[in-house]
CSV table of C-alpha atoms and ligand atoms in Angstrom, one decimal:
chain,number,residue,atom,x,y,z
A,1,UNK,CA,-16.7,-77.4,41.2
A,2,UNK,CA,-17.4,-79.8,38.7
A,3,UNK,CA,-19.0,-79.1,35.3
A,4,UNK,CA,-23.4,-79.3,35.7
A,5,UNK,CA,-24.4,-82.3,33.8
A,6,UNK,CA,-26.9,-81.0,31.3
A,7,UNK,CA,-28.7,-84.7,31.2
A,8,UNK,CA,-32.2,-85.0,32.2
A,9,UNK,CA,-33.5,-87.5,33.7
A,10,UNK,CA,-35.8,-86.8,35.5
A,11,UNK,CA,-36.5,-86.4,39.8
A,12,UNK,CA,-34.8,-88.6,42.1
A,13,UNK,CA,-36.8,-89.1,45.7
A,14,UNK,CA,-33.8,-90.2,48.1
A,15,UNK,CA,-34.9,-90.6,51.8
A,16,UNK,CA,-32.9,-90.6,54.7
A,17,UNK,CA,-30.6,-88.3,52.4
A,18,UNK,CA,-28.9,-85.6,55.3
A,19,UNK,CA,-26.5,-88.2,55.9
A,20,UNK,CA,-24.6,-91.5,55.5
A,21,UNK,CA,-25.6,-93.7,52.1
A,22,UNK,CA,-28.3,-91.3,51.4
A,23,UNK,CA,-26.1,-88.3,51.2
A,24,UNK,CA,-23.8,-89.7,48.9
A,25,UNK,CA,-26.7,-91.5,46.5
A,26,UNK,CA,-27.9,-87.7,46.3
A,27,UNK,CA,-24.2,-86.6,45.2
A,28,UNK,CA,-24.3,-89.3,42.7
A,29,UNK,CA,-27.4,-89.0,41.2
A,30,UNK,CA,-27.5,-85.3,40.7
A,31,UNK,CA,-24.0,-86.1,39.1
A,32,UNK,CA,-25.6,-88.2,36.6
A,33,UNK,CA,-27.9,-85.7,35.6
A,34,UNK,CA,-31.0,-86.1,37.9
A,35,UNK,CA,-33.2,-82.9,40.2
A,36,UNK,CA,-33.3,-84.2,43.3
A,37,UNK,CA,-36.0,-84.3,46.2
A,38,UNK,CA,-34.2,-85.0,49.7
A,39,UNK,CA,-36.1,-86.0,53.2
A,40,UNK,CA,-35.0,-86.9,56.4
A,41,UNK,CA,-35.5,-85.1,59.6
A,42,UNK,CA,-32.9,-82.8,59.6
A,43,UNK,CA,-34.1,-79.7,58.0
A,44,UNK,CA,-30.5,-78.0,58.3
A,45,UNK,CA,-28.7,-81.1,57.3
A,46,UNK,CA,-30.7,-81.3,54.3
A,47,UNK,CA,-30.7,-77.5,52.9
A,48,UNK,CA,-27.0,-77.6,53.4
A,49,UNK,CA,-26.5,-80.5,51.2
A,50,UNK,CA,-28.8,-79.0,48.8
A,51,UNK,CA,-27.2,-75.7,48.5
A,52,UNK,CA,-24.0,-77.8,47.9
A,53,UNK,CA,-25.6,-80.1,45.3
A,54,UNK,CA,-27.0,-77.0,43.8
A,55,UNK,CA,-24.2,-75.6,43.6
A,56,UNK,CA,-21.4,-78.2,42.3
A,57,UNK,CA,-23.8,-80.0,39.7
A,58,UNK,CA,-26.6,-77.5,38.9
A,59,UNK,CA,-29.2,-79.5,39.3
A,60,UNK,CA,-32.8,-78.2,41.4
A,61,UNK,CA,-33.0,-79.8,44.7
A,62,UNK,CA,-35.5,-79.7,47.0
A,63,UNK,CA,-35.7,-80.7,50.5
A,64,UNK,CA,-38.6,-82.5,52.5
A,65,UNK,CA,-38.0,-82.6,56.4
A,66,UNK,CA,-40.4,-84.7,57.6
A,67,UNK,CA,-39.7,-87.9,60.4
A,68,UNK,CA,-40.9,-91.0,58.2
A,69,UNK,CA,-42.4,-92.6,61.4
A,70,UNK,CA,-45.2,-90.1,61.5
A,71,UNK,CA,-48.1,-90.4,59.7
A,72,UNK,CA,-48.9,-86.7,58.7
A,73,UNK,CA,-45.0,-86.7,57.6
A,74,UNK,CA,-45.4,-90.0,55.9
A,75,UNK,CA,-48.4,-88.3,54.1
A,76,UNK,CA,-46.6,-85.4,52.6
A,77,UNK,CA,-43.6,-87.6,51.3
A,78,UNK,CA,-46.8,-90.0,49.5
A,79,UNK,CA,-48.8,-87.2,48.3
A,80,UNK,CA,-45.4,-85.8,46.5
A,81,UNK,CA,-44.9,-89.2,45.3
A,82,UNK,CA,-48.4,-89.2,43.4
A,83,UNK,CA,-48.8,-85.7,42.1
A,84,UNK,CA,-45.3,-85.0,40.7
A,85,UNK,CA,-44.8,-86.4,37.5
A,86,UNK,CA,-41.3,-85.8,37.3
A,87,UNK,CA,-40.3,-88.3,39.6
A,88,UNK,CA,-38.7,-91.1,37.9
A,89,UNK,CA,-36.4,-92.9,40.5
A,90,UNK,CA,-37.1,-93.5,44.4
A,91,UNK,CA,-34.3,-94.4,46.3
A,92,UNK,CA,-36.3,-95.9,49.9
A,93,UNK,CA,-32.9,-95.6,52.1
A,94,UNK,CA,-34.1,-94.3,55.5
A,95,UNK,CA,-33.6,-96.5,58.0
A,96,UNK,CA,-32.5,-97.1,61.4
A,97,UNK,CA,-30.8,-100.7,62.9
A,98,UNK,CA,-29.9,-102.0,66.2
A,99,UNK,CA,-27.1,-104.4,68.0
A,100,UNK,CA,-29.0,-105.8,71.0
A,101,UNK,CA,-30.7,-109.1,71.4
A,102,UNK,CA,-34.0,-110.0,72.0
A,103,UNK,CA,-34.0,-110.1,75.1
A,104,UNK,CA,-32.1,-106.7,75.5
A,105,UNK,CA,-34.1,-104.8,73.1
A,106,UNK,CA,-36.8,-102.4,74.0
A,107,UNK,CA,-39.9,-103.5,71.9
A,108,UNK,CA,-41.2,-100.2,71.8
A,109,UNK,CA,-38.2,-99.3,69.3
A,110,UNK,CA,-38.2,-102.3,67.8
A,111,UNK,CA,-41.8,-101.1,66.7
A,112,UNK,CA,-40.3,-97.5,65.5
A,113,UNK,CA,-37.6,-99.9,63.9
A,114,UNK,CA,-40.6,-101.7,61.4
A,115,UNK,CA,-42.1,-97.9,60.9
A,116,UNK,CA,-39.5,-96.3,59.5
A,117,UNK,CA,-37.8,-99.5,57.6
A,118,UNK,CA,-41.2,-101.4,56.7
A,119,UNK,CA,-44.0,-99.7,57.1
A,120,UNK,CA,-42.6,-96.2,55.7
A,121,UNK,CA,-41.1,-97.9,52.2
A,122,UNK,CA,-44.2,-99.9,51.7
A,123,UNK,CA,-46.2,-96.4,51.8
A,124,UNK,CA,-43.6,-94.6,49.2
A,125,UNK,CA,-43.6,-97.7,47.1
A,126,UNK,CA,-47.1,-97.6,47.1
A,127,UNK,CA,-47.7,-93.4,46.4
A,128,UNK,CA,-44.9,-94.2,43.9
A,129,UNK,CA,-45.8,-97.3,41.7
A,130,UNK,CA,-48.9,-96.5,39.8
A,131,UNK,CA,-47.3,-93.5,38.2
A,132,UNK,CA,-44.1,-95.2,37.2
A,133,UNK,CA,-46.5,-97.8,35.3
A,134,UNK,CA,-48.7,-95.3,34.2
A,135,UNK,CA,-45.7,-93.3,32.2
A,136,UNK,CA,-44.1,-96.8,32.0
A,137,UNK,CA,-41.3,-95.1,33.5
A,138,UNK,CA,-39.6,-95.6,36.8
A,139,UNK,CA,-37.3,-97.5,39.5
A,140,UNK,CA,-37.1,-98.4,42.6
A,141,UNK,CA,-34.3,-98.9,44.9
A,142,UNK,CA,-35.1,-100.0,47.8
A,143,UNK,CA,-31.8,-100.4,50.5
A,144,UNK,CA,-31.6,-103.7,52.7
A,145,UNK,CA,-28.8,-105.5,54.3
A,146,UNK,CA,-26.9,-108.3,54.9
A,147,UNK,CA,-28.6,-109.1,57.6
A,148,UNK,CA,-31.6,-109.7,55.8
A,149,UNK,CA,-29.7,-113.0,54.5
A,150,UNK,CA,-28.0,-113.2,57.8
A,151,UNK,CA,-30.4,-112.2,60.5
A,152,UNK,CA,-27.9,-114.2,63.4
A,153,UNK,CA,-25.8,-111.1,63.1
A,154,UNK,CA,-27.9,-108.9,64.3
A,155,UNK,CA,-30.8,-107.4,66.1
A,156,UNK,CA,-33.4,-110.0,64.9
A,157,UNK,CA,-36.2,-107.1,64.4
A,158,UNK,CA,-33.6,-105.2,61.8
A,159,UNK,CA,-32.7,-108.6,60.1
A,160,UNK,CA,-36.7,-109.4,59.8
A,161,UNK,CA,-37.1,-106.0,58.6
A,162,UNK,CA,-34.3,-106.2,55.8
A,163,UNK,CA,-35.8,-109.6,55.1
A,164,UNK,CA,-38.6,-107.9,54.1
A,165,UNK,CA,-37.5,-105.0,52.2
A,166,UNK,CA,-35.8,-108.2,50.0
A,167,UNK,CA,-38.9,-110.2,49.5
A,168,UNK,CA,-41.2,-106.9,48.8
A,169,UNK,CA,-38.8,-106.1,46.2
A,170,UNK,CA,-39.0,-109.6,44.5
A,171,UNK,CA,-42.6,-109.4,44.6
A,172,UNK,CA,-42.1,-105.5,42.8
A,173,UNK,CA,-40.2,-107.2,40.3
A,174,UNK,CA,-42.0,-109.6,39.7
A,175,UNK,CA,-45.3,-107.3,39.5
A,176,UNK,CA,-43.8,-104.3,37.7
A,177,UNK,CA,-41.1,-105.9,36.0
A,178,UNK,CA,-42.3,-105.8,32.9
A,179,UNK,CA,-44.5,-102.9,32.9
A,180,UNK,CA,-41.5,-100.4,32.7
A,181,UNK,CA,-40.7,-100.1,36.0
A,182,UNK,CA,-37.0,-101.0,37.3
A,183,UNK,CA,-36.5,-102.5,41.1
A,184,UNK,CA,-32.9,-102.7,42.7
A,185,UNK,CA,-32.3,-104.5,46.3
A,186,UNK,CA,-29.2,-103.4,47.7
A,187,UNK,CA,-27.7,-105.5,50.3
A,188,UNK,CA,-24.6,-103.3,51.9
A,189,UNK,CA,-22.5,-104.9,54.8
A,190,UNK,CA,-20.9,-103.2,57.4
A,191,UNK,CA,-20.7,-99.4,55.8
A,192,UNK,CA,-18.8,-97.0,57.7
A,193,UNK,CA,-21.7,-94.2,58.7
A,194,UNK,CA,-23.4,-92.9,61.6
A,195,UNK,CA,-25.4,-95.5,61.2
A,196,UNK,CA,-23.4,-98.0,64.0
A,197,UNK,CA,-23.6,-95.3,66.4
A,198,UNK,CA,-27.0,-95.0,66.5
A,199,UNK,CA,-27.2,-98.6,66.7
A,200,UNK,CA,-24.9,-98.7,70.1
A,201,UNK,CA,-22.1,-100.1,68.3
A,202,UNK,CA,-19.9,-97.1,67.1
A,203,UNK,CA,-18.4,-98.3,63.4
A,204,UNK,CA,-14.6,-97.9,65.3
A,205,UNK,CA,-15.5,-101.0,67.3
A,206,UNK,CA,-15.9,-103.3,64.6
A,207,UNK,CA,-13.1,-105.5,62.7
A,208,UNK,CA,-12.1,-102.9,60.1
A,209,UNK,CA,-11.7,-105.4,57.6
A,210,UNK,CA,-15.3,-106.1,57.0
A,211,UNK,CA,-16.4,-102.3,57.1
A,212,UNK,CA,-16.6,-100.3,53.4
A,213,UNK,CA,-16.7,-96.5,52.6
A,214,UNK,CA,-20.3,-95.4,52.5
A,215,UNK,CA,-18.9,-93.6,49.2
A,216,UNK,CA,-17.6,-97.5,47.7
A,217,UNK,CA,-20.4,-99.0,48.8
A,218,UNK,CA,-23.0,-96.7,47.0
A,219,UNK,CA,-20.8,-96.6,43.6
A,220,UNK,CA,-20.5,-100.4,43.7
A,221,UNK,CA,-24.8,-100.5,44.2
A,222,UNK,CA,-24.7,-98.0,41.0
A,223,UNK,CA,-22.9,-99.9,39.0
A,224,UNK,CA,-25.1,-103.0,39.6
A,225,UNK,CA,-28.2,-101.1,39.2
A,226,UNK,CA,-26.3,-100.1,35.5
A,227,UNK,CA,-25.7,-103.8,34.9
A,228,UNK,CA,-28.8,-104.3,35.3
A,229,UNK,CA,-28.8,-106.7,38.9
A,230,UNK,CA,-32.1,-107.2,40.7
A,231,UNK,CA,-30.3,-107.7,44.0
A,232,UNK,CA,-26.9,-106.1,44.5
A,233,UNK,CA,-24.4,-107.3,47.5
A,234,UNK,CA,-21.5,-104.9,47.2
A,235,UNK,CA,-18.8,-106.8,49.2
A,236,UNK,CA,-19.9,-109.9,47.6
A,237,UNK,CA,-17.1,-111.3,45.4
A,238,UNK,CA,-18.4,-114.5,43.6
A,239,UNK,CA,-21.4,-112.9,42.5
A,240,UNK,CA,-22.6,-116.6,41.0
A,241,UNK,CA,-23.1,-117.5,44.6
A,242,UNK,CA,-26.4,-115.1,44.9
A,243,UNK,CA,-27.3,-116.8,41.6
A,244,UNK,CA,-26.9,-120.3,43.1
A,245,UNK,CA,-28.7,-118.7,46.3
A,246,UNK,CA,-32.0,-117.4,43.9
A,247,UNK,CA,-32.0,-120.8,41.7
A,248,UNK,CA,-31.9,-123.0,45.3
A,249,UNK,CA,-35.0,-120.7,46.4
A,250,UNK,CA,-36.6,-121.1,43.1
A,251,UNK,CA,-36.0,-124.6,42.9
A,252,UNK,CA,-38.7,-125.6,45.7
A,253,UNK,CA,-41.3,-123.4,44.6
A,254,UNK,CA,-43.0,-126.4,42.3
A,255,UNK,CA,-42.6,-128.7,45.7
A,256,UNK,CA,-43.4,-125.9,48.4
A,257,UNK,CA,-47.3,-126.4,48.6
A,258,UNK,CA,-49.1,-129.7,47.8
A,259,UNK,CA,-51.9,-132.2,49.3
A,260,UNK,CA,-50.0,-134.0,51.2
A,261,UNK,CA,-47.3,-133.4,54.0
A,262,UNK,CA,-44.1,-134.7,53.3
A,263,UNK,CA,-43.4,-138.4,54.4
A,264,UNK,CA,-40.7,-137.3,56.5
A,265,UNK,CA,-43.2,-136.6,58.9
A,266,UNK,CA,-45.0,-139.6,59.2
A,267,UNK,CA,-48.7,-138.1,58.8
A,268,UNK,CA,-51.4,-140.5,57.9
A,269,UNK,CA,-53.2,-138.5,55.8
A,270,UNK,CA,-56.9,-140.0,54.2
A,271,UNK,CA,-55.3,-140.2,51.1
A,272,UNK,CA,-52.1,-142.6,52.1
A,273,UNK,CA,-54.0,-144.5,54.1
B,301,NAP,P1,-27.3,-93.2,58.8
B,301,NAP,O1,-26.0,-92.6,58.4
B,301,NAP,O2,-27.7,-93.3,60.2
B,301,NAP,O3,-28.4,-92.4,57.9
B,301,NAP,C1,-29.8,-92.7,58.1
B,301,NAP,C2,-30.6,-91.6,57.4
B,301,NAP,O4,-32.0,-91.9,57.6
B,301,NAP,C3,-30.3,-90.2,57.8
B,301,NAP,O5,-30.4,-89.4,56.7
B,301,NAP,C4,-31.4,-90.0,58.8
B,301,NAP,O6,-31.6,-88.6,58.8
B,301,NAP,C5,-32.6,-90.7,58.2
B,301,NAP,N1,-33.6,-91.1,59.1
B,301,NAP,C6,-33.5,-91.7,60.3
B,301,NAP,N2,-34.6,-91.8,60.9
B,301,NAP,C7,-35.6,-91.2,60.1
B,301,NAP,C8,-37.0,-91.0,60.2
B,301,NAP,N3,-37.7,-91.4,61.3
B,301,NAP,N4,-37.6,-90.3,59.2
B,301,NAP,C9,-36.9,-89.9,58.1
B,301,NAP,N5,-35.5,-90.1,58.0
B,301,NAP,C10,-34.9,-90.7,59.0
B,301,NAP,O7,-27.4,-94.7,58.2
B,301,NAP,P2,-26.9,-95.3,56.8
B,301,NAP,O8,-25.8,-96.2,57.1
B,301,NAP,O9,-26.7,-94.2,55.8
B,301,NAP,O10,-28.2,-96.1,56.5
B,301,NAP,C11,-29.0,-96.0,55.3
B,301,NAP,C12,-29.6,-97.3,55.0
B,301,NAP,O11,-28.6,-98.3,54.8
B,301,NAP,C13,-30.5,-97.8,56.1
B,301,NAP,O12,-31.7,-98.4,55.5
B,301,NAP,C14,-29.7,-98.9,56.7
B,301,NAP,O13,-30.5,-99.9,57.3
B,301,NAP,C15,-29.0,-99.4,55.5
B,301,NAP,N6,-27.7,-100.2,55.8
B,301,NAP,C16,-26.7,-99.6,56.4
B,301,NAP,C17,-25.6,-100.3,56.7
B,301,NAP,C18,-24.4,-99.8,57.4
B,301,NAP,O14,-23.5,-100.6,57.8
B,301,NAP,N7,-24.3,-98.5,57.6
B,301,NAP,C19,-25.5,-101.7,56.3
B,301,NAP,C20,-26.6,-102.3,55.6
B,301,NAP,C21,-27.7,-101.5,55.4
B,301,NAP,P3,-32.3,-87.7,60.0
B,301,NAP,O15,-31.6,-88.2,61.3
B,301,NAP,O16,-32.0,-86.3,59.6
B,301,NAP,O17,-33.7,-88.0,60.0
C-alpha cells in the first residue's frame, strides 16, 4: 500500500476509466493527490477499481456507470460536470476504434464510433468549460491518436474522429487558453489494451515493436502535460518535428482565404481579367 498523498487538488472526471488508459490515468492521478469521479459502463469494473484506489492512496472516488452514447447517460455525466465545483481536471478518454475499411465497415457503428469519441467529449467539454473559467481553474485532457495525423492507418471514421478531438482542442486552447483553463491532446500509438480486441485486431497480432504499455504510455502523457505541451505524442522521439508540423500549419493561415483562387488553377476571375 503506498502512503495517501495528503495533496489536494481537487476532482479529477476520467471517462472510460474501468479499463485500459483510463484505469491507469485514475491510478495516477489519485496518486498525485486528486478525488476521483470514474464512468464507464461497467458498474463492477468501476467499484472495484474504486475500492482499490480507495484503498492504496486514500483518496474519495466515486463511480458513474453510465454508456456515453446515450443521451440520458450523457446527461448525468454533464449535469455532474456543471454543479460540482470541485472538479478541476477532465480527462475525456472513452472511446472506441475500429480496423476495417470503408467498404467493410458497418455505418451504423461507425455512427456509435462519432457518439461516444465526438459527440460525447464535445458535451463534457461543454458542461465542463464555463466553470473551469468561472473559478479560472481547470484542464482538459482530451485523448486522440495517431491516427488522427495518420488516418491511412486505420478505420477512416476513427481517424476523422481523432482528427477531431485534435482540432477541438486547438480551438479550446486557443479559446480558454488564457482564461485559466489548461488543454492537453494526447496522441498514443499502438497501446497495449483491450482496446485492439474490440477493434477486431487483438494487440498480439500487431508488430510488437510499435506497441507501448498502457502504464508508459499514460506516464509519458503526464509528464508532458507537467512540461506544459499542448499536444503530446508519447512514442514520438524528435519532439521538434510536431513543432515543425504546428509552424508548417500555421504558416498558411495568412494565405488560406483570399479573393482570388490561386493561379495554379487557371480561374479568370473579374478581377484578373
Ligand atoms: P479500452 O481498454 O477498450 O478502454 C476503453 C474504455 O472506454 C473502457 O473503460 C470502456 O469501459 C469505456 N467505454 C467504451 N465504450 C463506452 C461507452 N459507450 N460509454 C462509456 N464508456 C465507454 O481502450 P483504451 O486503449 O484504454 O482507449 C482509451 C482511449 O485511448 C480511447 O479514446 C482510444 O481511442 C485512445 N487510444 C487508444 C490507443 C490504443 O492503441 N489502445 C491508441 C490511441 C488512442 P466500459 O466497457 O466499461 O464502458
Amino acid at each position: 500500500m503506498s502512503k495517501a498523498n495528503n495533496a489536494n487538488l481537487g476532482t479529477a472526471v476520467i471517462t472510460g476509466a474501468s479499463t485500459g488508459i483510463g484505469a491507469i490515468y485514475a491510478d495516477r492521478l489519485a496518486r498525485r493527490g486528486y478525488d476521483l469521479v470514474l464512468v464507464a459502463r461497467s458498474a463492477d469494473r468501476l467499484q472495484e477499481l474504486a475500492n482499490r484506489l480507495q484503498a492504496t492512496h486514500g483518496r474519495s472516488v466515486r463511480t458513474v456507470a453510465a454508456d456515453l452514447t446515450q443521451a440520458a447517460d450523457l446527461a448525468r455525466v454533464e449535469e455532474l460536470l456543471r454543479s460540482d465545483a470541485s472538479v478541476t481536471l477532465l480527462v475525456n478518454n472513452a472511446g472506441v476504434g475500429g480496423t476495417g475499411p470503408l467498404l467493410q465497415s458497418d455505418i451504423g457503428k461507425m455512427q456509435d464510433m462519432i457518439a461516444l469519441n465526438v459527440t460525447a467529449l464535445t458535451r463534457l467539454t461543454y458542461a465542463a468549460a464555463p466553470g473551469f473559467v468561472e473559478r479560472k481553474q481547470g484542464a482538459f485532457i482530451n485523448i486522440a491518436s495517431i491516427a488522427a495525423i495518420a488516418p491511412e492507418i486505420l478505420n477512416g471514421v476513427y481517424g476523422g474522429s481523432k482528427a477531431y478531438v485534435v482540432a477541438f482542442s486547438q480551438s479550446l486552447q486557443h479559446e480558454l487558453g488564457d482564461k485559466g483553463v489548461r488543454v492537453q491532446t494526447v496522441l498514443p500509438g499502438a497501446t497495449a489494451t483491450d482496446f485492439w480486441r474490440i477493434a477486431g485486431v487483438p494487440v498480439e497480432h500487431l508488430d510488437q515493436n510499435i506497441v507501448m504499455r498502457a502504464e508508459d504510455m499514460v506516464d509519458a502523457a503526464l509528464a508532458g502535460f507537467d512540461q506544459g505541451e499542448f499536444a503530446t505524442v508519447p512514442a514520438l522521439q524528435d519532439g521538434a518535428k510536431w513543432d515543425a508540423y504546428e509552424r508548417a500549419r500555421r504558416a498558411m493561415h495568412p494565405e488560406i482565404s483570399g479573393t482570388q483562387p490561386a493561379s495554379r488553377y487557371g480561374v479568370a476571375t473579374a478581377k484578373a481579367a
